[in-house]
Coordinates of C-alpha atoms and ligand atoms in Angstrom, one line a residue:
X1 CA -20.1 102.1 47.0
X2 CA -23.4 104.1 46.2
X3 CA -24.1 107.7 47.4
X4 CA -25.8 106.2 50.9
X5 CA -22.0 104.5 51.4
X6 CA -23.9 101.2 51.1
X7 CA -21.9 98.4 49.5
X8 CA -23.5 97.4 46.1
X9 CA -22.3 93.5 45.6
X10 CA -23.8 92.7 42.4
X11 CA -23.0 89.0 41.3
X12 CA -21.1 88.2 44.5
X13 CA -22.1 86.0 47.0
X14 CA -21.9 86.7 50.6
X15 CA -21.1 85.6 54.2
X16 CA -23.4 84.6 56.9
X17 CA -21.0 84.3 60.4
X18 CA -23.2 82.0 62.4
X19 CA -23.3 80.6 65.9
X20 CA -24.6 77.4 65.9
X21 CA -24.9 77.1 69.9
X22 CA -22.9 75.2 72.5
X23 CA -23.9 71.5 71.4
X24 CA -27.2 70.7 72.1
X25 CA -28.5 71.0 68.2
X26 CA -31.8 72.8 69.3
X27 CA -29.6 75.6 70.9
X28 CA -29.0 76.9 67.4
X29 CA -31.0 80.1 66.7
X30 CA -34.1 80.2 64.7
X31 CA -32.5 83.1 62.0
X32 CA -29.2 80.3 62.2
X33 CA -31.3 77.5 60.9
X34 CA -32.6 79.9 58.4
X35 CA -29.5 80.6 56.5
X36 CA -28.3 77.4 57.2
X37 CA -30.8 76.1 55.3
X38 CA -30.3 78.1 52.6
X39 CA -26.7 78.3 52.1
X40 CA -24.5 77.1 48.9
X41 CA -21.4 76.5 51.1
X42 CA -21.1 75.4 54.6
X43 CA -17.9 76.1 56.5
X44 CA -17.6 74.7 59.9
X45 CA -15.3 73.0 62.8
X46 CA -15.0 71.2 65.3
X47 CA -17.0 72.7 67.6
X48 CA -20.3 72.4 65.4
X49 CA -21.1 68.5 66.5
X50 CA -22.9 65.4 64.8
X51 CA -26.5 66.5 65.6
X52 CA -25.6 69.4 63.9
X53 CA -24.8 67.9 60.4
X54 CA -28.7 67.0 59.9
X55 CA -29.5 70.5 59.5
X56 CA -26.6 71.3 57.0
X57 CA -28.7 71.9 53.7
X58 CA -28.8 68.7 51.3
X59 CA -26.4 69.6 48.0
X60 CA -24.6 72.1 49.9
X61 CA -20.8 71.9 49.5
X62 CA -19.4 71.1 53.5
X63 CA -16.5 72.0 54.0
X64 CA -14.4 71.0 57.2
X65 CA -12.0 73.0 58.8
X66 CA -11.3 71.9 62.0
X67 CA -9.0 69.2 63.5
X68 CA -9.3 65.8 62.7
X69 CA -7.2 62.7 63.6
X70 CA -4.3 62.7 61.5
X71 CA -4.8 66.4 59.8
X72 CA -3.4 69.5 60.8
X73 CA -6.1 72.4 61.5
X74 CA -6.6 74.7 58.7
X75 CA -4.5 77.8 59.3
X76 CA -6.8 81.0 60.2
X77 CA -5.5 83.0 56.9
X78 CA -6.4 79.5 54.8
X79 CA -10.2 80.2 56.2
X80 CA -10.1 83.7 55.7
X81 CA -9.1 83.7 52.1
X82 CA -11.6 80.5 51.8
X83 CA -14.4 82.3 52.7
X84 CA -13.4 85.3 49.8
X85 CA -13.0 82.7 47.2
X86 CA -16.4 81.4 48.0
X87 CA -18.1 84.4 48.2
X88 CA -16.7 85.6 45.2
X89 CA -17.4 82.6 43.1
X90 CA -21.0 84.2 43.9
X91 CA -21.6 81.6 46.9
X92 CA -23.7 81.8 49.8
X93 CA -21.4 81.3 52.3
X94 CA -22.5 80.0 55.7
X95 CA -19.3 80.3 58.3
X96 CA -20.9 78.2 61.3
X97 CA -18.9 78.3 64.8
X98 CA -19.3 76.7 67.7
X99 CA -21.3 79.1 70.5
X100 CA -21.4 82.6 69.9
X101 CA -19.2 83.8 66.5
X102 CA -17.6 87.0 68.2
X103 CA -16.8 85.1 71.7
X104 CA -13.4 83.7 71.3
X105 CA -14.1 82.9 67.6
X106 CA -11.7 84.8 65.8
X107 CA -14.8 86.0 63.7
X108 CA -13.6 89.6 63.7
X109 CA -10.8 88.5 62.0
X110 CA -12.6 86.3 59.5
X111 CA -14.5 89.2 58.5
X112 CA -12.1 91.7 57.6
X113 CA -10.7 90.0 54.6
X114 CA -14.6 91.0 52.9
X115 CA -14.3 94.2 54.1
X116 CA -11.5 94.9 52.6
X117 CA -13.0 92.9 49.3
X118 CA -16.5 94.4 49.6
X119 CA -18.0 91.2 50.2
X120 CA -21.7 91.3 52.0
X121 CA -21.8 89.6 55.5
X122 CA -24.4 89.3 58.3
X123 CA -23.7 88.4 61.9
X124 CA -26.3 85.7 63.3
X125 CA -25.4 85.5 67.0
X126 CA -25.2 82.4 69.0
X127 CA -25.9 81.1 72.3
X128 CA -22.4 81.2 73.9
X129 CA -21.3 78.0 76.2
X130 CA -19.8 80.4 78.4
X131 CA -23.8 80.9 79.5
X132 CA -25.6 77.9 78.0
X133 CA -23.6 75.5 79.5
X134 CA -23.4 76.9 83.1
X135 CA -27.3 77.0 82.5
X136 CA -27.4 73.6 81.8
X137 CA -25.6 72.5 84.7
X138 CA -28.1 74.9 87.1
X139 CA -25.4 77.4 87.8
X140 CA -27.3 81.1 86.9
X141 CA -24.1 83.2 86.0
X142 CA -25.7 86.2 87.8
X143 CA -27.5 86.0 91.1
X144 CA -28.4 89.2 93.1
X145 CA -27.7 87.7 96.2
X146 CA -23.9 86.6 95.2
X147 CA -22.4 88.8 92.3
X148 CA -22.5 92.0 90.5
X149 CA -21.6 90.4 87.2
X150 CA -20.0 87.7 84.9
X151 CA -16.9 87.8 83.4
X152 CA -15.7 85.6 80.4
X153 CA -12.1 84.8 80.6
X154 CA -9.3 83.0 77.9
X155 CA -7.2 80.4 79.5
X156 CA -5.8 79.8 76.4
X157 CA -2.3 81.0 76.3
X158 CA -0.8 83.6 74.6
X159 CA 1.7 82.6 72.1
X160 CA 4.9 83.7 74.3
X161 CA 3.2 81.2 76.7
X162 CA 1.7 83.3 79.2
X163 CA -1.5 84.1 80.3
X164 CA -1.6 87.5 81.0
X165 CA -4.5 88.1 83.0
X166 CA -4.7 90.6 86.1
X167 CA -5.7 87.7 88.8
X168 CA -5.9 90.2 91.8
X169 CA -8.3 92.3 89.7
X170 CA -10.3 89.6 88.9
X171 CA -10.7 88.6 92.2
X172 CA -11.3 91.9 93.3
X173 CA -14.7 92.2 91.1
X174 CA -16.2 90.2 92.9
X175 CA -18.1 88.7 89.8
X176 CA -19.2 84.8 88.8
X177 CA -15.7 83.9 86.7
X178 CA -16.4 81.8 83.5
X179 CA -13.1 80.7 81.8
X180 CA -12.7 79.0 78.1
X181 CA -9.9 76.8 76.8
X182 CA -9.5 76.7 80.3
X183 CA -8.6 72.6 81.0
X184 CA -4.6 73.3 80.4
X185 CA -4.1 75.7 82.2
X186 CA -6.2 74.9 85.0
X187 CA -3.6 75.0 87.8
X188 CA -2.2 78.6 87.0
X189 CA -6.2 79.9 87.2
X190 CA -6.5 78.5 90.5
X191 CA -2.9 79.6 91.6
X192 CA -3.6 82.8 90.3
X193 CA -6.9 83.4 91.9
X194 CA -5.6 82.5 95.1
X195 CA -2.8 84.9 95.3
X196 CA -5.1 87.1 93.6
X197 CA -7.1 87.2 97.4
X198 CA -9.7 84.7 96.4
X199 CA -10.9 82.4 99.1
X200 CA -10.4 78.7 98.6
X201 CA -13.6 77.9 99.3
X202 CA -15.1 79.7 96.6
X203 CA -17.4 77.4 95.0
X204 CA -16.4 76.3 91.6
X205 CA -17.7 74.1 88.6
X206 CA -16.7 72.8 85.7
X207 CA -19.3 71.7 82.9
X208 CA -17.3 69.4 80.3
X209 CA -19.1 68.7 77.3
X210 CA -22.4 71.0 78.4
X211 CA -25.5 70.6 76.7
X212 CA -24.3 67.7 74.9
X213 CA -25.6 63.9 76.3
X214 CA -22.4 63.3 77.4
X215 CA -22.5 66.3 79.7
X216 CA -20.7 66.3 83.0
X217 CA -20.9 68.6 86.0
X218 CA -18.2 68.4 88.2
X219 CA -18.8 70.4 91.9
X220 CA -15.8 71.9 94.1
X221 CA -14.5 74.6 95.5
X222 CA -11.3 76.9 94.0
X223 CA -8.8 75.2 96.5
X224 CA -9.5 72.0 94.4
X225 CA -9.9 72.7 91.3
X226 CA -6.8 70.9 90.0
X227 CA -7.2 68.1 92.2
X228 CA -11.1 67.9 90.9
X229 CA -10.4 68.0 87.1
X230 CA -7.4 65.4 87.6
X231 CA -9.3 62.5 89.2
X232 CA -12.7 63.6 87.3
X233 CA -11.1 63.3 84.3
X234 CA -12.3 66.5 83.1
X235 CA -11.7 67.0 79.2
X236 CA -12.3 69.9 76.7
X237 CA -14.5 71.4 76.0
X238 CA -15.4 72.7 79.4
X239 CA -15.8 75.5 80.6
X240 CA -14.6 76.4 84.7
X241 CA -16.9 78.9 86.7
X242 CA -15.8 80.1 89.6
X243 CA -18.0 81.9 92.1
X244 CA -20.6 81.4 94.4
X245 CA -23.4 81.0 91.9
X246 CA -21.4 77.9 91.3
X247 CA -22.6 76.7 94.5
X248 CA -26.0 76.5 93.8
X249 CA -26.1 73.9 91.1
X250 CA -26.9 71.5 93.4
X251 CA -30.3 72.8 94.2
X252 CA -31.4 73.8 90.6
X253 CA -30.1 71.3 88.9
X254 CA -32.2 70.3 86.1
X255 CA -31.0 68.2 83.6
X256 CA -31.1 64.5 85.5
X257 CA -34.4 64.4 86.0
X258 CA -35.3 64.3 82.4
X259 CA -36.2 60.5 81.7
X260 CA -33.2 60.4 78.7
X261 CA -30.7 62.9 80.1
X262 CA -27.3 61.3 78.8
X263 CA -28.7 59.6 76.2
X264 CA -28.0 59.6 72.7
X265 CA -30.0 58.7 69.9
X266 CA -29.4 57.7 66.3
X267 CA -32.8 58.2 64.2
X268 CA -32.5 56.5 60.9
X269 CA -36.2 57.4 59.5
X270 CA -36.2 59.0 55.9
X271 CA -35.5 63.0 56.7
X272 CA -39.6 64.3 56.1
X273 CA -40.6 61.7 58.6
X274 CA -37.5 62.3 61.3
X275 CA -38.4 65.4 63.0
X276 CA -41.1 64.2 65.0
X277 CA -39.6 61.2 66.6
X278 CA -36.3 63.5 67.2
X279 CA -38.3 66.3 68.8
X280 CA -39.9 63.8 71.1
X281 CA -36.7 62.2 71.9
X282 CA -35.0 65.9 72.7
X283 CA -38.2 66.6 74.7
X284 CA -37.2 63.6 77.3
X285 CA -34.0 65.1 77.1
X286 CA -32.2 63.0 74.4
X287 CA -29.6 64.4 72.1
X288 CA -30.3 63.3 68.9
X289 CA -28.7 63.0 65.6
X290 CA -30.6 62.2 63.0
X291 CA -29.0 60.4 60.3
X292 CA -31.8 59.7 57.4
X293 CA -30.7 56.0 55.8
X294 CA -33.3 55.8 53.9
X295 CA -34.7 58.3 51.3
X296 CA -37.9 58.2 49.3
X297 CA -38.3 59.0 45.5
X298 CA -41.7 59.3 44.4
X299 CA -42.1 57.6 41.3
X300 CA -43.7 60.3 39.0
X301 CA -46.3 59.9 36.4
X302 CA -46.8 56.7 36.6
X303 CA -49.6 55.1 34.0
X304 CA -50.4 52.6 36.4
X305 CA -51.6 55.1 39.2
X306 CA -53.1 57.4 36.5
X307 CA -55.0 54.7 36.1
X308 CA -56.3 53.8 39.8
X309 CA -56.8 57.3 40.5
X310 CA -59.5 56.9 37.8
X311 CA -60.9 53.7 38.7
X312 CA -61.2 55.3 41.9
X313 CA -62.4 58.6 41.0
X314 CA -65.3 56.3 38.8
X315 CA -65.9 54.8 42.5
X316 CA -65.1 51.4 41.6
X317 CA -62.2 50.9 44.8
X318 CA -63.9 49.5 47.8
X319 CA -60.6 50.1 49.5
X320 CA -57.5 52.0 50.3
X321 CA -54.8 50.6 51.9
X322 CA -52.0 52.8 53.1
X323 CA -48.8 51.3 54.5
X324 CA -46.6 54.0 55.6
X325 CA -46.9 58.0 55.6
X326 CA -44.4 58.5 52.8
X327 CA -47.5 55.9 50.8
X328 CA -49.7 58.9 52.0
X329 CA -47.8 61.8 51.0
X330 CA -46.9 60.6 47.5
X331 CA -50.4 59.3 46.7
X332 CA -52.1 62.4 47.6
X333 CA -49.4 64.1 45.6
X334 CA -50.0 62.4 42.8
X335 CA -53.7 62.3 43.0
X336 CA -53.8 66.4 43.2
X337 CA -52.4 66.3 40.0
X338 CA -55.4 64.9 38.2
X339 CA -58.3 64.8 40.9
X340 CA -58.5 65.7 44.2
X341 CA -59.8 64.2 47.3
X342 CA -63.4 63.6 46.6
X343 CA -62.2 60.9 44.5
X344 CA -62.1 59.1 47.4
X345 CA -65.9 59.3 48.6
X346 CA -67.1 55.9 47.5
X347 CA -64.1 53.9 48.9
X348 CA -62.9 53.4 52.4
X349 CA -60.0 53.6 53.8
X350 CA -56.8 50.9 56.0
X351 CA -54.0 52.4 57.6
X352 CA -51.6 50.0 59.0
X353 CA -51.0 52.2 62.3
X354 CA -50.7 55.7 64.0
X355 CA -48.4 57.2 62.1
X356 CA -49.8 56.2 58.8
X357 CA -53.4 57.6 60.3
X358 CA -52.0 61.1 61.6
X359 CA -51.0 62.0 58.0
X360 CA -54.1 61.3 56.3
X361 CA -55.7 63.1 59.2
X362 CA -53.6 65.9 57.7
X363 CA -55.6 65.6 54.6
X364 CA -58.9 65.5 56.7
X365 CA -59.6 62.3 56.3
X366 CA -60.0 59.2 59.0
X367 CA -59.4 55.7 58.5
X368 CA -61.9 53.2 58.7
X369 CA -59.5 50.2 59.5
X370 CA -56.5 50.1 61.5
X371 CA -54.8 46.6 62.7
X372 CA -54.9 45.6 66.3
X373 CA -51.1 44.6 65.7
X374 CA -49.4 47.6 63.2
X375 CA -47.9 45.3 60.8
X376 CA -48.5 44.5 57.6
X377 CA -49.6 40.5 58.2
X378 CA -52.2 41.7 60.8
X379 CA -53.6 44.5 58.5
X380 CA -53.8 41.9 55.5
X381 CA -55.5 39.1 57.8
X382 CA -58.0 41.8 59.6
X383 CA -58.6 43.5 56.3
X384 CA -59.6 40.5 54.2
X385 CA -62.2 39.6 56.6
X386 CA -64.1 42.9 55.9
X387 CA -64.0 42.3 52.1
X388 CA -66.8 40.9 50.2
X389 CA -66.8 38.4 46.5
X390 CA -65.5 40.9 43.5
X391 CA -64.1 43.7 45.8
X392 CA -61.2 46.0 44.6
X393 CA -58.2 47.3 46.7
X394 CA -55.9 49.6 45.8
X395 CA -52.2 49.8 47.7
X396 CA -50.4 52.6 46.6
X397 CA -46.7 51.8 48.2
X398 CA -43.0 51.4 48.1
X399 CA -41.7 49.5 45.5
X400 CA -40.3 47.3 48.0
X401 CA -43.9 46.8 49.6
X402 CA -44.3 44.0 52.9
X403 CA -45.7 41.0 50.7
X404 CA -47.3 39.3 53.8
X405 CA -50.0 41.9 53.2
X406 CA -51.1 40.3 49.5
X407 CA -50.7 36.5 51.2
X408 CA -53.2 37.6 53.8
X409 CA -55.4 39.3 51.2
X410 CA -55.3 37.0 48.7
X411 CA -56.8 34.4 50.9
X412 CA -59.7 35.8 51.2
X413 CA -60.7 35.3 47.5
X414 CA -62.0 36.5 44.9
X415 CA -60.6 40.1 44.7
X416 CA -59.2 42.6 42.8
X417 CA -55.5 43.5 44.3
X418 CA -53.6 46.7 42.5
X419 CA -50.6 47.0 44.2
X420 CA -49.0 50.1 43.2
X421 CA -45.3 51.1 43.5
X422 CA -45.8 54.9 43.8
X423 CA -42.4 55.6 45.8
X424 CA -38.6 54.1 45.5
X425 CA -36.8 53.2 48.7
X426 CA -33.1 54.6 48.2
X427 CA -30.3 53.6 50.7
X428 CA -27.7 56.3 51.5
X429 CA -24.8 56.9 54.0
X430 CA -24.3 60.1 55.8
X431 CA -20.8 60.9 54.7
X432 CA -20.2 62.6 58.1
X433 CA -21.4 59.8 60.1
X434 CA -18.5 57.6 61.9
X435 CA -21.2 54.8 62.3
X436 CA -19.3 52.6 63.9
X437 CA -17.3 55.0 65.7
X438 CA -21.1 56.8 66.9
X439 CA -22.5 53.6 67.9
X440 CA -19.7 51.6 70.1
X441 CA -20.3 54.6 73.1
X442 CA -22.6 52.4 75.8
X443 CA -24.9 55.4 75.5
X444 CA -25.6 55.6 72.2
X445 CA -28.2 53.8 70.4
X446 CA -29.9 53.5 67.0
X447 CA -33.7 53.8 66.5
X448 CA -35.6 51.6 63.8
X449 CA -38.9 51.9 62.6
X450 CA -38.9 49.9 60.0
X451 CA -37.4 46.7 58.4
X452 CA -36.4 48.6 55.2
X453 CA -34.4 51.3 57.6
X454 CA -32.5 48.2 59.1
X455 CA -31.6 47.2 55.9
X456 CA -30.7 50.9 55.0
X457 CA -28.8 51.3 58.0
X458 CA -26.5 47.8 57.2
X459 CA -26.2 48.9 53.3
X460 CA -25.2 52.6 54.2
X461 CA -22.5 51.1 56.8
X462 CA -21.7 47.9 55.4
X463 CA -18.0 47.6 56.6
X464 CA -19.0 48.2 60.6
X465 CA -19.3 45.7 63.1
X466 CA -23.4 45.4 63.1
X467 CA -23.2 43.6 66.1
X468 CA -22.2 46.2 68.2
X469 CA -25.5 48.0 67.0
X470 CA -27.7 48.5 70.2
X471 CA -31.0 48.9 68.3
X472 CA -34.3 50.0 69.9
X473 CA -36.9 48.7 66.9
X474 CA -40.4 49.7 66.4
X475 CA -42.2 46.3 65.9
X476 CA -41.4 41.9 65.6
X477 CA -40.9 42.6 61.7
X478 CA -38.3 45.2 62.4
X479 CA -36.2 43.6 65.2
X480 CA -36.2 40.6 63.3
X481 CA -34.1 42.2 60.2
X482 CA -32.2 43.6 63.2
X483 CA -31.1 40.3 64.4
X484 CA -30.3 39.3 61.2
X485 CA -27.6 41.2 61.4
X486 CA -26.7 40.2 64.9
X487 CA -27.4 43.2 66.6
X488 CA -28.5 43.9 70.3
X489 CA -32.2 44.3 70.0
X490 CA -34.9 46.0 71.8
X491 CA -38.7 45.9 70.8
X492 CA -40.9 48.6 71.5
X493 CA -44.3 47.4 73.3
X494 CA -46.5 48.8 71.0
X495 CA -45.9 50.0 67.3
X496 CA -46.0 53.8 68.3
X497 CA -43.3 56.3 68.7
X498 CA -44.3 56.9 72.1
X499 CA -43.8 53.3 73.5
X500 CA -40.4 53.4 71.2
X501 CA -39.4 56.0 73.2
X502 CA -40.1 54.7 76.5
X503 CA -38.5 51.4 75.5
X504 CA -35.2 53.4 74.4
X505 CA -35.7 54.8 78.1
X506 CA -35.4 51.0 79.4
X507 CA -33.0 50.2 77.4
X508 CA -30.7 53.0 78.4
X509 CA -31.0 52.2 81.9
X510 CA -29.9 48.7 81.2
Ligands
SAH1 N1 -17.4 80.7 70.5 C1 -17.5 79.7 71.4 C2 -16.2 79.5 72.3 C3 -15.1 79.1 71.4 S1 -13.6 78.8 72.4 C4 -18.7 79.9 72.3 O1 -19.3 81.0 72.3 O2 -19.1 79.0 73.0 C5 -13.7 77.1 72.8 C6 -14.1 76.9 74.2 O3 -15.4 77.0 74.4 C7 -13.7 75.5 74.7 O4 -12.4 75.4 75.1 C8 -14.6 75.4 75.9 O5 -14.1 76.2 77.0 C9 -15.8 76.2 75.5 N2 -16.9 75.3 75.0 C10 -17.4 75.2 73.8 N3 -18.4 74.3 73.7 C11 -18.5 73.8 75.0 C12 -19.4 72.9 75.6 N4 -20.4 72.3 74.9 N5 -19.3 72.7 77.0 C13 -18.4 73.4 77.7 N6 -17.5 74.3 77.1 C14 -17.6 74.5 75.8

């Protein structure tokens, strides 16, 4: 300690106790996705769900502590003294917990251990179900009209087996009732409430799964509570409000009318080109986990794109083809290096489609060619008719580059073709994704946008059932590498993310 009583914690790490939000991966705060991003160690449970894992910080150490088929839950001290260890080893420690940290998340006790060790810690609140997913379901948990106030309530027992709480004072407050770890004991709340002087026809909910695609609202009253959760089905998590702001979810209900409400989405695109689509998707109401297949390594340095950049900064390139945005965003990398963008005055420029264009709009520059069909066939056939006797084209690409592109070129001629490998193509598996596990729900289905993410996707997960894939695929080229593999195919009208997106809404109406 210094004179001001402020803990000086030179050379150790420290502890970030986050909230990561009720489900919904876009419920996390913004300061949560902040040290998210930035932490050495992640320590999380069950609560903290597969969207979730795509913001977890690449070459972070993950550690799982929750339940898991087959494992035992790791004891509460185990945690505690992981968290020290970490910290001390000079860590930043991210402790991410379902909801809010402090609201029945043992966090208090999770932080006392650093006290008592000095250890630096920070407190980044969450959005708690116990709100968000009453909210979700169109149940405000105040209402002037109905209720003085919420209260939050345990149904989780204590360890003598009881639940110990005051029913007739509950009751009595007249306030909306919100109960956690509530499904098991179920019956004694309702019992209790009743002899506690609560009407039975006080409306009641309860909101399994909220904010989550597989969300499910089911409406009663407290006399049926019980009988409701038994033939609904209801699971954890779920949380069971009671009160007559419970009754109005029928009227501000929300959620259905949002064209991909229930639907879940597995985007496979490389992780700098995901967020996009997956913000679109969450838009329309989608949850989305993003699980990049594909990665892209720039190929650095190479002689042979020294080289074009100079033949192109000499003006002797009639044209520029670019095939993907990754082509754009390592090309202009590269080209910064030794030039810059005026290099490419003399020359004009192909996309093969939207995508493609918007990033070299980033870089205020249009294209002066763009394929009535986004593929690379159609840009190579509608390409070569523009070029002229002795014309030179650069492609700066994947190393794996579409060859239908040089066929349709190279029919046209006499020209000069430098096909350039400026990027690698590199295959990985999300360790954290049960692929086959993910995709076998009826509601879940994975987005392609390219052939090479198809093939990502089956060499990531090669020991799944592919044919239980329902994929929603971007273009002909695409869904046919999909159906090599047998899987249930989909083809998006046009070659656009929007028209993807509307075709995953058909699709997911059946
Ligand atoms: N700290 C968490 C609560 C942890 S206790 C928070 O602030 O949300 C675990 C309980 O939270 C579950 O038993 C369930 O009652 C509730 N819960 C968590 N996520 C939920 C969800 N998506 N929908 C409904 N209830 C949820």
């Amino acid at each position: 300690m210094n004179d001001n009583n402020v803990c000086v914690n030179k050379g150790k790490g420290k502890v970030w106790l986050v909230g990561a939000g009720p489900g919904e991966v876009s419920l996390i705060t913004l300061k949560g996705r902040e040290v998210l991003a930035d932490a050495d160690v992640v320590v999380y449970d069950a609560l903290v769900r597969g969207g979730m894992m795509s913001l977890m910080p690449e070459g972070a150490e993950l550690i799982y502590v929750g339940k898991r088929a087959g494992n035992h839950t790791m004891k509460q001290e185990e945690i505690n003294a992981l968290l020290l260890e970490k910290a001390l080893e000079g860590k930043k420690v991210v402790r991410l917990k379902g909801g809010d940290p402090f609201l029945f998340g043992r966090g208090g006790e999770e932080l006392e251990l650093l006290v008592q060790n000095g250890i630096d810690f920070e407190i980044v609140p969450g959005v708690t179900s116990a709100f968000a997913a009453p909210a979700y379901a169109g149940i405000p948990v105040t209402h002037r009209d109905f209720c003085r106030g919420v209260s939050v309530i345990t149904g989780h027992r204590r360890s003598n087996g009881a639940l110990d709480i005051n029913f007739k004072a509950l009751a009595e407050t007249g306030n909306t009732l919100v109960f956690l770890m509530g499904m098991s004991t179920i019956d004694i709340i309702m019992n209790g409430l009743l002899s506690g002087g609560m009407d039975g026809d006080t409306p009641a909910a309860i909101v399994e799964k909220g904010t989550t695609s597989s969300q499910r609202v089911l409406i009663t009253d407290l006399a049926h509570l019980e009988e409701t959760a038994k033939t609904g089905h209801a699971e954890a998590p779920a949380v069971i409000v009671i009160g007559n702001t419970a009754g109005l979810a029928e009227r501000l209900k929300w959620r259905d009318s949002l064209p991909l409400n229930g639907v879940r989405a597995v985007v496979t695109r490389p992780k700098e080109l995901s967020s996009g689509l997956a913000s679109m998707l969450r838009k329309k109401g989608a949850e989305v986990i993003e699980v990049p297949v594909i990665g892209i390594e720039p190929i650095y340095d190479s002689d042979r794109l020294k080289d074009a950049i100079r033949i192109l900064a000499e003006g002797r390139y009639n044209w520029i083809v670019f095939t993907s945005p990754s082509g754009v965003r390592v090309f202009f990398d590269e080209l910064m290096k030794t030039a810059d963008v005026r290099a490419l005055a003399g020359c004009r420029i192909a996309v093969i489609g939207k995508g493609t264009e918007a990033e070299l709009a980033k870089r205020g520059l249009h294209s002066d060619m763009i394929p009535s069909k986004y593929d690379g066939r159609t840009l190579g056939a509608e390409l070569s008719r523009l070029l002229r006797t002795g014309d030179r084209v650069l492609i700066p690409r994947a190393s794996i580059g579409n060859k239908a592109l040089n066929e349709e070129l190279s029919k046209s001629g006499d020209v000069i073709i430098d096909d350039i490998a400026t990027y690698d193509t590199v295959y990985h598996a999300a360790e954290w994704f049960d692929a086959s596990k993910e995709l076998a729900d009826p509601k879940t289905f994975a987005l392609f946008t390219s052939a090479s993410g198809v093939r990502g996707f089956v060499s990531a997960y090669p020991d799944m059932d592919h044919s239980a894939v329902k994929a929603v695929c971007i273009g002909a080229m695409t869904a046919a590498e999909a159906e090599k593999y047998g899987m249930r195919v989909w083809i998006s009208e046009e070659a656009t993310l929007t028209s993807l997106a509307d075709r995953l809404m058909q699709a997911s109406k059946g």
